[in-house]
Short mmCIF file of C-alpha atoms and ligand atoms in Angstrom, two decimals:
data_model
loop_
_atom_site.label_atom_id
_atom_site.label_comp_id
_atom_site.label_asym_id
_atom_site.label_seq_id
_atom_site.Cartn_x
_atom_site.Cartn_y
_atom_site.Cartn_z
CA UNK A 1110 -36.44 7.14 9.46
CA UNK A 1111 -38.49 4.17 10.52
CA UNK A 1112 -39.10 2.19 13.62
CA UNK A 1113 -38.21 -1.32 14.63
CA UNK A 1114 -40.15 -3.98 12.81
CA UNK A 1115 -37.81 -6.86 13.53
CA UNK A 1116 -38.18 -9.44 16.24
CA UNK A 1117 -34.51 -8.95 17.14
CA UNK A 1118 -33.84 -6.92 20.23
CA UNK A 1119 -30.82 -4.61 19.81
CA UNK A 1120 -31.08 -3.71 23.49
CA UNK A 1121 -29.89 -7.20 24.35
CA UNK A 1122 -26.82 -6.84 22.10
CA UNK A 1123 -25.51 -3.69 23.74
CA UNK A 1124 -25.86 -1.42 20.70
CA UNK A 1125 -26.26 2.30 21.31
CA UNK A 1126 -28.47 3.03 18.35
CA UNK A 1127 -30.01 1.21 15.40
CA UNK A 1128 -31.69 3.28 12.71
CA UNK A 1129 -34.00 2.03 9.99
CA UNK A 1130 -34.11 4.20 6.87
CA UNK A 1131 -36.53 3.99 3.98
CA UNK A 1132 -37.10 5.90 0.77
CA UNK A 1133 -39.86 4.25 -1.22
CA UNK A 1134 -39.25 6.05 -4.53
CA UNK A 1135 -35.66 4.89 -4.89
CA UNK A 1136 -36.24 1.52 -3.16
CA UNK A 1137 -33.78 2.35 -0.38
CA UNK A 1138 -34.05 0.19 2.71
CA UNK A 1139 -31.08 0.64 4.99
CA UNK A 1140 -30.18 -0.11 8.58
CA UNK A 1141 -27.42 1.81 10.34
CA UNK A 1142 -26.06 0.15 13.47
CA UNK A 1143 -24.00 2.07 16.00
CA UNK A 1144 -22.50 -0.28 18.54
CA UNK A 1145 -20.34 2.16 20.47
CA UNK A 1146 -19.20 5.77 20.34
CA UNK A 1147 -17.09 5.44 23.50
CA UNK A 1148 -13.92 6.27 21.56
CA UNK A 1149 -15.43 8.69 19.03
CA UNK A 1150 -17.82 8.71 16.08
CA UNK A 1151 -18.70 5.23 14.84
CA UNK A 1152 -16.90 4.26 11.61
CA UNK A 1153 -17.72 1.29 9.42
CA UNK A 1154 -18.65 0.54 5.83
CA UNK A 1155 -21.97 0.14 4.07
CA UNK A 1156 -22.75 -3.37 2.84
CA UNK A 1157 -25.13 -3.47 -0.14
CA UNK A 1158 -26.46 -7.00 -0.30
CA UNK A 1159 -29.62 -8.91 -1.30
CA UNK A 1160 -30.43 -10.34 2.13
CA UNK A 1161 -33.15 -13.00 2.28
CA UNK A 1162 -35.05 -11.05 4.92
CA UNK A 1163 -35.00 -7.94 7.06
CA UNK A 1164 -34.08 -10.16 10.02
CA UNK A 1165 -30.97 -11.36 8.16
CA UNK A 1166 -30.01 -7.76 7.30
CA UNK A 1167 -30.49 -6.69 10.92
CA UNK A 1168 -28.52 -9.63 12.29
CA UNK A 1169 -25.65 -8.78 9.91
CA UNK A 1170 -25.54 -5.09 10.78
CA UNK A 1171 -25.63 -5.81 14.52
CA UNK A 1172 -22.80 -8.29 14.17
CA UNK A 1173 -20.68 -6.18 11.83
CA UNK A 1174 -21.05 -2.94 13.80
CA UNK A 1175 -19.97 -4.66 17.00
CA UNK A 1176 -16.96 -6.08 15.16
CA UNK A 1177 -16.01 -2.59 13.96
CA UNK A 1178 -16.00 -1.23 17.53
CA UNK A 1179 -13.43 -3.88 18.50
CA UNK A 1180 -11.41 -3.43 15.30
CA UNK A 1181 -11.25 0.36 15.61
CA UNK A 1182 -10.38 0.16 19.31
CA UNK A 1183 -7.42 -2.15 18.66
CA UNK A 1184 -6.31 -0.12 15.65
CA UNK A 1185 -5.72 2.73 18.12
CA UNK A 1186 -8.25 4.97 16.38
CA UNK A 1187 -10.32 7.61 18.14
CA UNK A 1188 -13.37 6.09 16.54
CA UNK A 1189 -16.22 3.92 17.70
CA UNK A 1190 -17.84 1.08 15.83
CA UNK A 1191 -20.73 1.16 13.40
CA UNK A 1192 -21.81 -0.36 10.15
CA UNK A 1193 -24.69 -0.06 7.73
CA UNK A 1194 -26.48 -2.41 5.39
CA UNK A 1195 -28.57 -1.58 2.38
CA UNK A 1196 -30.99 -4.39 1.79
CA UNK A 1197 -31.35 -5.14 -1.94
CA UNK A 1198 -29.50 -6.27 -5.03
CA UNK A 1199 -27.00 -3.57 -5.99
CA UNK A 1200 -27.08 -4.81 -9.60
CA UNK A 1201 -30.80 -4.06 -9.72
CA UNK A 1202 -31.44 -1.03 -7.55
CA UNK A 1203 -28.25 0.95 -7.04
CA UNK A 1204 -28.75 4.45 -8.46
CA UNK A 1205 -27.52 7.98 -7.86
CA UNK A 1206 -30.80 8.89 -6.17
CA UNK A 1207 -30.75 5.84 -3.87
CA UNK A 1208 -27.16 6.49 -2.78
CA UNK A 1209 -27.91 10.18 -2.21
CA UNK A 1210 -31.04 9.35 -0.22
CA UNK A 1211 -28.86 7.08 1.90
CA UNK A 1212 -26.31 9.91 2.24
CA UNK A 1213 -29.00 12.17 3.67
CA UNK A 1214 -29.84 9.60 6.35
CA UNK A 1215 -26.14 9.38 7.25
CA UNK A 1216 -26.01 13.19 7.44
CA UNK A 1217 -29.07 13.22 9.69
CA UNK A 1218 -27.06 11.43 12.38
CA UNK A 1219 -24.92 14.57 12.69
CA UNK A 1220 -21.56 12.79 12.65
CA UNK A 1221 -22.32 9.97 15.09
CA UNK A 1222 -21.68 7.60 12.17
CA UNK A 1223 -19.12 7.78 9.33
CA UNK A 1224 -19.58 5.43 6.42
CA UNK A 1225 -17.13 3.79 3.97
CA UNK A 1226 -17.04 0.99 1.36
CA UNK A 1227 -17.88 -2.63 2.04
CA UNK A 1228 -19.20 -5.57 0.02
CA UNK A 1229 -21.30 -4.16 -2.82
CA UNK A 1230 -20.18 -0.53 -2.45
CA UNK A 1231 -17.18 1.07 -4.10
CA UNK A 1232 -15.10 4.25 -4.04
CA UNK A 1233 -17.23 6.00 -6.74
CA UNK A 1234 -20.35 5.25 -4.63
CA UNK A 1235 -18.75 7.07 -1.70
CA UNK A 1236 -18.21 10.11 -3.93
CA UNK A 1237 -21.95 10.09 -4.71
CA UNK A 1238 -22.94 9.66 -1.05
CA UNK A 1239 -20.59 12.54 -0.21
CA UNK A 1240 -22.77 14.92 -2.22
CA UNK A 1241 -25.29 14.64 0.63
CA UNK A 1242 -23.14 14.09 3.70
CA UNK A 1243 -19.83 15.13 5.22
CA UNK A 1244 -19.61 11.87 7.14
CA UNK A 1245 -18.15 9.58 4.50
CA UNK A 1246 -14.66 8.13 3.97
CA UNK A 1247 -13.14 5.84 1.35
CA UNK A 1248 -13.56 8.52 -1.30
CA UNK A 1249 -11.55 8.76 -4.51
CA UNK A 1250 -8.12 10.34 -4.53
CA UNK A 1251 -9.47 13.14 -6.79
CA UNK A 1252 -11.85 14.05 -3.97
CA UNK A 1253 -9.15 14.00 -1.31
CA UNK A 1254 -9.90 10.41 -0.36
CA UNK A 1255 -7.73 7.44 0.53
CA UNK A 1256 -8.70 5.40 -2.52
CA UNK A 1257 -8.16 1.63 -2.53
CA UNK A 1258 -8.02 0.45 1.10
CA UNK A 1259 -6.68 -3.00 0.20
CA UNK A 1260 -3.15 -1.53 -0.07
CA UNK A 1261 -2.79 -0.93 3.67
CA UNK A 1262 -5.01 -3.90 4.54
CA UNK A 1263 -2.40 -6.16 2.92
CA UNK A 1264 0.44 -4.24 4.57
CA UNK A 1265 -1.19 -4.64 7.99
CA UNK A 1266 -1.81 -8.37 7.48
CA UNK A 1267 1.85 -8.76 6.61
CA UNK A 1268 2.82 -6.92 9.83
CA UNK A 1269 0.52 -9.12 11.93
CA UNK A 1270 1.95 -12.21 10.25
CA UNK A 1271 5.50 -11.06 11.05
CA UNK A 1272 4.56 -10.72 14.72
CA UNK A 1273 2.99 -14.20 14.72
CA UNK A 1274 6.07 -15.66 13.02
CA UNK A 1275 8.27 -14.08 15.67
CA UNK A 1276 6.11 -15.53 18.43
CA UNK A 1277 6.37 -19.05 17.00
CA UNK A 1278 9.82 -19.15 15.38
CA UNK A 1279 11.69 -16.32 17.13
CA UNK A 1280 12.24 -14.03 14.10
CA UNK A 1281 9.80 -11.38 12.73
CA UNK A 1282 10.14 -12.57 9.15
CA UNK A 1283 8.55 -15.04 6.76
CA UNK A 1284 11.88 -15.74 5.10
CA UNK A 1285 12.12 -19.42 4.21
CA UNK A 1286 8.52 -20.12 5.35
CA UNK A 1287 5.89 -21.63 3.11
CA UNK A 1288 2.80 -19.42 3.18
CA UNK A 1289 -0.56 -20.54 1.75
CA UNK A 1290 -2.83 -17.72 0.53
CA UNK A 1291 -6.45 -18.41 -0.43
CA UNK A 1292 -7.95 -15.56 -2.43
CA UNK A 1293 -5.85 -13.53 -4.85
CA UNK A 1294 -8.22 -10.59 -4.86
CA UNK A 1295 -7.51 -6.96 -4.06
CA UNK A 1296 -5.79 -7.76 -0.74
CA UNK A 1297 -4.32 -11.18 -1.60
CA UNK A 1298 -2.41 -9.77 -4.57
CA UNK A 1299 -0.63 -7.12 -2.51
CA UNK A 1300 0.03 -9.62 0.28
CA UNK A 1301 1.72 -12.05 -2.11
CA UNK A 1302 4.05 -9.22 -3.17
CA UNK A 1303 5.07 -8.47 0.45
CA UNK A 1304 5.62 -12.16 1.19
CA UNK A 1305 7.82 -12.71 -1.84
CA UNK A 1306 9.81 -9.55 -1.04
CA UNK A 1307 10.37 -10.96 2.44
CA UNK A 1308 11.74 -14.22 1.04
CA UNK A 1309 8.74 -16.49 1.68
CA UNK A 1310 7.68 -19.30 -0.58
CA UNK A 1311 4.05 -18.76 -1.62
CA UNK A 1312 1.36 -21.32 -2.42
CA UNK A 1313 -1.99 -19.87 -3.52
CA UNK A 1314 -5.48 -20.74 -4.67
CA UNK A 1315 -8.42 -18.83 -6.12
CA UNK A 1316 -11.72 -19.85 -7.70
CA UNK A 1317 -11.41 -17.15 -10.33
CA UNK A 1318 -9.28 -18.13 -13.37
CA UNK A 1319 -8.39 -14.47 -13.95
CA UNK A 1320 -6.79 -14.27 -10.51
CA UNK A 1321 -4.73 -17.38 -11.26
CA UNK A 1322 -3.68 -15.89 -14.58
CA UNK A 1323 -2.56 -12.75 -12.75
CA UNK A 1324 -0.33 -14.91 -10.52
CA UNK A 1325 1.15 -16.86 -13.46
CA UNK A 1326 2.00 -13.62 -15.26
CA UNK A 1327 3.23 -11.52 -12.36
CA UNK A 1328 4.70 -14.08 -9.97
CA UNK A 1329 5.54 -17.31 -11.83
CA UNK A 1330 7.39 -18.56 -8.73
CA UNK A 1331 4.07 -18.88 -6.83
CA UNK A 1332 2.78 -22.47 -6.68
CA UNK A 1333 -0.93 -22.60 -7.60
CA UNK A 1334 -3.18 -25.21 -6.01
CA UNK A 1335 -6.53 -26.28 -7.43
CA UNK A 1336 -8.71 -25.57 -4.46
CA UNK A 1337 -8.56 -24.13 -0.98
CA UNK A 1338 -9.13 -27.53 0.72
CA UNK A 1339 -5.96 -28.92 -0.92
CA UNK A 1340 -4.02 -25.84 0.11
CA UNK A 1341 -5.17 -26.12 3.71
CA UNK A 1342 -4.08 -29.77 3.92
CA UNK A 1343 -0.74 -29.14 2.20
CA UNK A 1344 2.63 -28.72 3.86
CA UNK A 1345 2.48 -25.00 4.72
CA UNK A 1346 3.87 -23.08 7.71
CA UNK A 1347 1.40 -20.19 7.56
CA UNK A 1348 -2.18 -20.04 6.31
CA UNK A 1349 -3.52 -16.68 5.11
CA UNK A 1350 -7.28 -16.75 4.38
CA UNK A 1351 -7.92 -13.79 2.07
CA UNK A 1352 -11.20 -14.83 0.45
CA UNK A 1353 -14.50 -15.17 2.31
CA UNK A 1354 -15.43 -15.55 5.97
CA UNK A 1355 -15.73 -18.90 7.77
CA UNK A 1356 -12.38 -20.23 6.45
CA UNK A 1357 -11.62 -21.74 9.86
CA UNK A 1358 -14.27 -24.36 10.52
CA UNK A 1359 -14.82 -27.93 11.71
CA UNK A 1360 -13.46 -29.33 8.44
CA UNK A 1361 -10.47 -27.07 7.80
CA UNK A 1362 -8.99 -26.78 11.29
CA UNK A 1363 -8.42 -30.55 11.80
CA UNK A 1364 -6.80 -30.71 8.34
CA UNK A 1365 -4.61 -27.64 8.78
CA UNK A 1366 -0.85 -28.29 8.94
CA UNK A 1367 0.22 -24.66 9.35
CA UNK A 1368 1.50 -23.41 12.71
CA UNK A 1369 0.23 -19.85 12.12
CA UNK A 1370 -2.99 -18.41 10.69
CA UNK A 1371 -2.98 -14.73 9.71
CA UNK A 1372 -5.10 -13.41 6.87
CA UNK A 1373 -7.31 -10.60 5.64
CA UNK A 1374 -10.72 -12.27 5.47
CA UNK A 1375 -13.31 -10.99 7.93
CA UNK A 1376 -14.98 -13.40 10.35
CA UNK A 1377 -12.60 -16.29 9.74
CA UNK A 1378 -13.85 -18.29 12.73
CA UNK A 1379 -16.96 -20.12 11.52
CA UNK A 1380 -18.38 -20.31 15.03
CA UNK A 1381 -17.31 -19.72 18.60
CA UNK A 1382 -15.20 -22.56 19.93
CA UNK A 1383 -13.03 -22.71 16.80
CA UNK A 1384 -10.44 -20.47 18.48
CA UNK A 1385 -10.09 -23.14 21.19
CA UNK A 1386 -9.81 -25.91 18.59
CA UNK A 1387 -6.97 -24.00 16.94
CA UNK A 1388 -5.22 -23.45 20.27
CA UNK A 1389 -5.62 -27.15 21.19
CA UNK A 1390 -3.94 -28.12 17.91
CA UNK A 1391 -1.04 -25.76 18.66
CA UNK A 1392 -1.97 -23.39 15.84
CA UNK A 1393 -1.44 -19.71 16.55
CA UNK A 1394 -4.33 -17.66 15.20
CA UNK A 1395 -3.70 -13.93 14.79
CA UNK A 1396 -7.28 -12.57 15.09
CA UNK A 1397 -8.63 -11.34 11.75
CA UNK A 1398 -9.94 -8.04 13.04
CA UNK A 1399 -6.53 -7.21 14.50
CA UNK A 1400 -4.43 -7.95 11.44
CA UNK A 1401 -6.86 -6.69 8.76
CA UNK A 1402 -7.33 -3.23 10.31
CA UNK A 1403 -5.02 -1.54 7.79
CA UNK A 1404 -7.98 -0.74 5.53
CA UNK A 1405 -9.96 1.04 8.21
CA UNK A 1406 -6.79 2.83 9.32
CA UNK A 1407 -6.36 4.02 5.72
CA UNK A 1408 -9.92 5.36 5.34
CA UNK A 1409 -10.03 6.79 8.88
CA UNK A 1410 -7.01 8.90 8.01
CA UNK A 1411 -9.20 10.78 5.54
CA UNK A 1412 -11.05 12.40 8.42
CA UNK A 1413 -7.85 14.36 9.20
CA UNK A 1414 -7.04 14.97 5.51
CA UNK A 1415 -5.47 11.92 3.93
CA UNK A 1416 -1.73 11.38 4.27
CA UNK A 1417 -0.56 7.99 2.98
CA UNK A 1418 2.74 7.91 4.91
CA UNK A 1419 1.02 8.69 8.21
CA UNK A 1420 -1.60 6.00 7.54
CA UNK A 1421 1.09 3.48 6.60
CA UNK A 1422 2.94 4.21 9.83
CA UNK A 1423 -0.24 3.50 11.77
CA UNK A 1424 -0.86 0.28 9.84
CA UNK A 1425 2.73 -0.79 10.54
CA UNK A 1426 1.88 -0.69 14.25
CA UNK A 1427 -0.34 -3.74 13.70
CA UNK A 1428 2.92 -5.60 14.25
CA UNK A 1429 3.17 -4.20 17.82
CA UNK A 1430 -0.51 -4.73 18.59
CA UNK A 1431 -0.38 -8.35 17.42
CA UNK A 1432 2.73 -8.95 19.56
CA UNK A 1433 1.01 -7.45 22.59
CA UNK A 1434 -2.07 -9.63 22.07
CA UNK A 1435 -0.04 -12.81 21.67
CA UNK A 1436 1.92 -12.02 24.84
CA UNK A 1437 -1.28 -11.26 26.76
CA UNK A 1438 -2.81 -14.52 25.52
CA UNK A 1439 0.17 -16.46 26.87
CA UNK A 1440 0.16 -14.55 30.16
CA UNK A 1441 -3.56 -15.08 30.74
CA UNK A 1442 -3.69 -18.62 29.30
CA UNK A 1443 -6.40 -17.80 26.76
CA UNK A 1444 -6.57 -18.00 22.95
CA UNK A 1445 -5.39 -14.82 21.14
CA UNK A 1446 -8.96 -14.05 20.01
CA UNK A 1447 -10.03 -13.82 23.67
CA UNK A 1448 -6.98 -11.71 24.58
CA UNK A 1449 -7.75 -9.34 21.68
CA UNK A 1450 -11.35 -8.91 22.86
CA UNK A 1451 -10.15 -8.14 26.38
CA UNK A 1452 -7.66 -5.53 25.15
CA UNK A 1453 -10.30 -3.83 22.97
CA UNK A 1454 -12.82 -3.80 25.82
CA UNK A 1455 -10.20 -2.38 28.16
CA UNK A 1456 -9.40 0.50 25.78
CA UNK A 1457 -13.10 1.25 25.21
CA UNK A 1458 -13.70 1.31 28.97
CA UNK A 1459 -10.56 3.20 30.04
CA UNK A 1460 -10.44 5.81 27.29
CA UNK A 1461 -14.23 6.00 26.93
CA UNK A 1462 -14.52 6.78 30.65
CA UNK A 1463 -12.45 9.97 30.20
CA UNK A 1464 -15.50 11.67 28.71
CA UNK A 1465 -16.98 11.68 32.17
CA UNK A 1466 -14.36 14.30 33.13
CA UNK A 1467 -16.34 17.46 32.61
CA UNK A 1468 -14.75 20.10 30.41
CA UNK A 1469 -15.88 23.67 31.09
N1 NAD B 882 -10.25 -4.74 0.84
C1 NAD B 882 -10.04 -4.37 2.09
O1 NAD B 882 -9.54 -3.28 2.37
C2 NAD B 882 -10.39 -5.31 3.22
C3 NAD B 882 -10.27 -4.84 4.55
C4 NAD B 882 -10.55 -5.71 5.61
C5 NAD B 882 -10.95 -7.01 5.34
N2 NAD B 882 -11.09 -7.43 4.04
C6 NAD B 882 -11.53 -8.80 3.80
O2 NAD B 882 -10.51 -9.52 3.12
C7 NAD B 882 -11.09 -10.47 2.23
C8 NAD B 882 -10.60 -10.20 0.83
O3 NAD B 882 -10.95 -8.88 0.45
P1 NAD B 882 -10.68 -8.34 -1.03
O4 NAD B 882 -10.96 -6.89 -0.97
O5 NAD B 882 -9.34 -8.82 -1.49
O6 NAD B 882 -11.83 -9.07 -1.82
P2 NAD B 882 -11.87 -9.50 -3.36
O7 NAD B 882 -13.28 -9.77 -3.67
O8 NAD B 882 -11.09 -8.53 -4.19
O9 NAD B 882 -11.03 -10.87 -3.40
C9 NAD B 882 -11.48 -12.10 -2.90
C10 NAD B 882 -10.84 -13.19 -3.76
O10 NAD B 882 -11.16 -14.44 -3.20
C11 NAD B 882 -11.48 -15.34 -4.23
N3 NAD B 882 -12.26 -16.45 -3.69
C12 NAD B 882 -13.59 -16.49 -3.39
N4 NAD B 882 -13.93 -17.71 -2.90
C13 NAD B 882 -12.77 -18.44 -2.87
C14 NAD B 882 -12.47 -19.78 -2.46
N5 NAD B 882 -13.41 -20.59 -2.00
N6 NAD B 882 -11.19 -20.20 -2.60
C15 NAD B 882 -10.22 -19.40 -3.09
N7 NAD B 882 -10.47 -18.11 -3.48
C16 NAD B 882 -11.72 -17.65 -3.37
C17 NAD B 882 -12.20 -14.50 -5.26
O11 NAD B 882 -12.20 -15.09 -6.54
C18 NAD B 882 -11.37 -13.20 -5.21
O12 NAD B 882 -10.30 -13.23 -6.13
C19 NAD B 882 -12.62 -10.31 2.42
O13 NAD B 882 -13.05 -11.24 3.37
C20 NAD B 882 -12.76 -8.91 2.95
O14 NAD B 882 -13.95 -8.77 3.72
C21 NAD B 882 -10.80 -6.62 2.99
#
């Protein structure tokens, strides 16, 4: 385990612990960021990505681990927030030995941090990491794991969208609404199914021809649009970004005709201030980290011994949490993203404080 070499100062970001890990033989360079353990062990995935620099990797892990603390708090989990990055090209350097070396570093934290999948890491990788550590989720079903987390991510997004629809139109349904989905990947595909079942009209776009082919074959009633910019500017009631981050930015928000935004993509707001721009245009934004928590709820359930029905019940509660946040936002006259942050901080402070009650 190494020492800080970056110019960034984690002390100024409020993180509890940031650990640099290196194993020269396998080429492993990883950073594990623990933002908060106020609610329990920190849970968050491992991103395996060819960052341009160590500074970029550190900035990402600091940002992502903080986000996980807020997401886990609002998901009602007894888990804190953490995240890890492995700096390198997974296509070039991912190996059994590298993943197992990483697993040993995770183990060395004694359960303060649980890992899971993220960009560049997959369920089979978690099975390899698990050969060195107990503190790993998102394992395969054969190993008692939760498997593909996009199933409950999509279910949770649908629940958050229902709550947003109720807030705007009075009924918790998408029936008769036109919903635009960008990104027909793992989550987008399941979401389209829920929307169609609910009676929504779906418009979708994807940059991958295979994803479009999937839609043509499985849901011919879905209208496909050439690119995301056209979809955003089209006559839709709800916009569901399910591709990459930054979907809500200075170009898209002024063009957006939807009254509601609720989607799976992480970090949808391109920069701070966008939430205000959305509110000023009368667009209700259901914060991404609230509505896309179904995946973390699914993998967190593994810690107790995975039970799909129990996890689904928890993910269904995203409907209630979204409602509560939208009501709080109205009551306090702030955008929903600000209300969500306040609610998460309140839970971390109130429940986290209980640990100061000494147990004999
Ligand atoms: N999978 C999960 O459990 C989970 C959980 C929480 C959040 N998320 C987030 O949800 C988003 C989608 O996740 P996923 O697992 O479905 O990923 P994925 O990679 O399976 O799917 C993303 C899809 O978006 C498409 N895409 C990329 N750029 C696009 C663009 N400019 N316009 C239209 N489509 C574009 C891709 O072709 C792909 O089909 C990501 O931002 C992810 O971080 C996923």
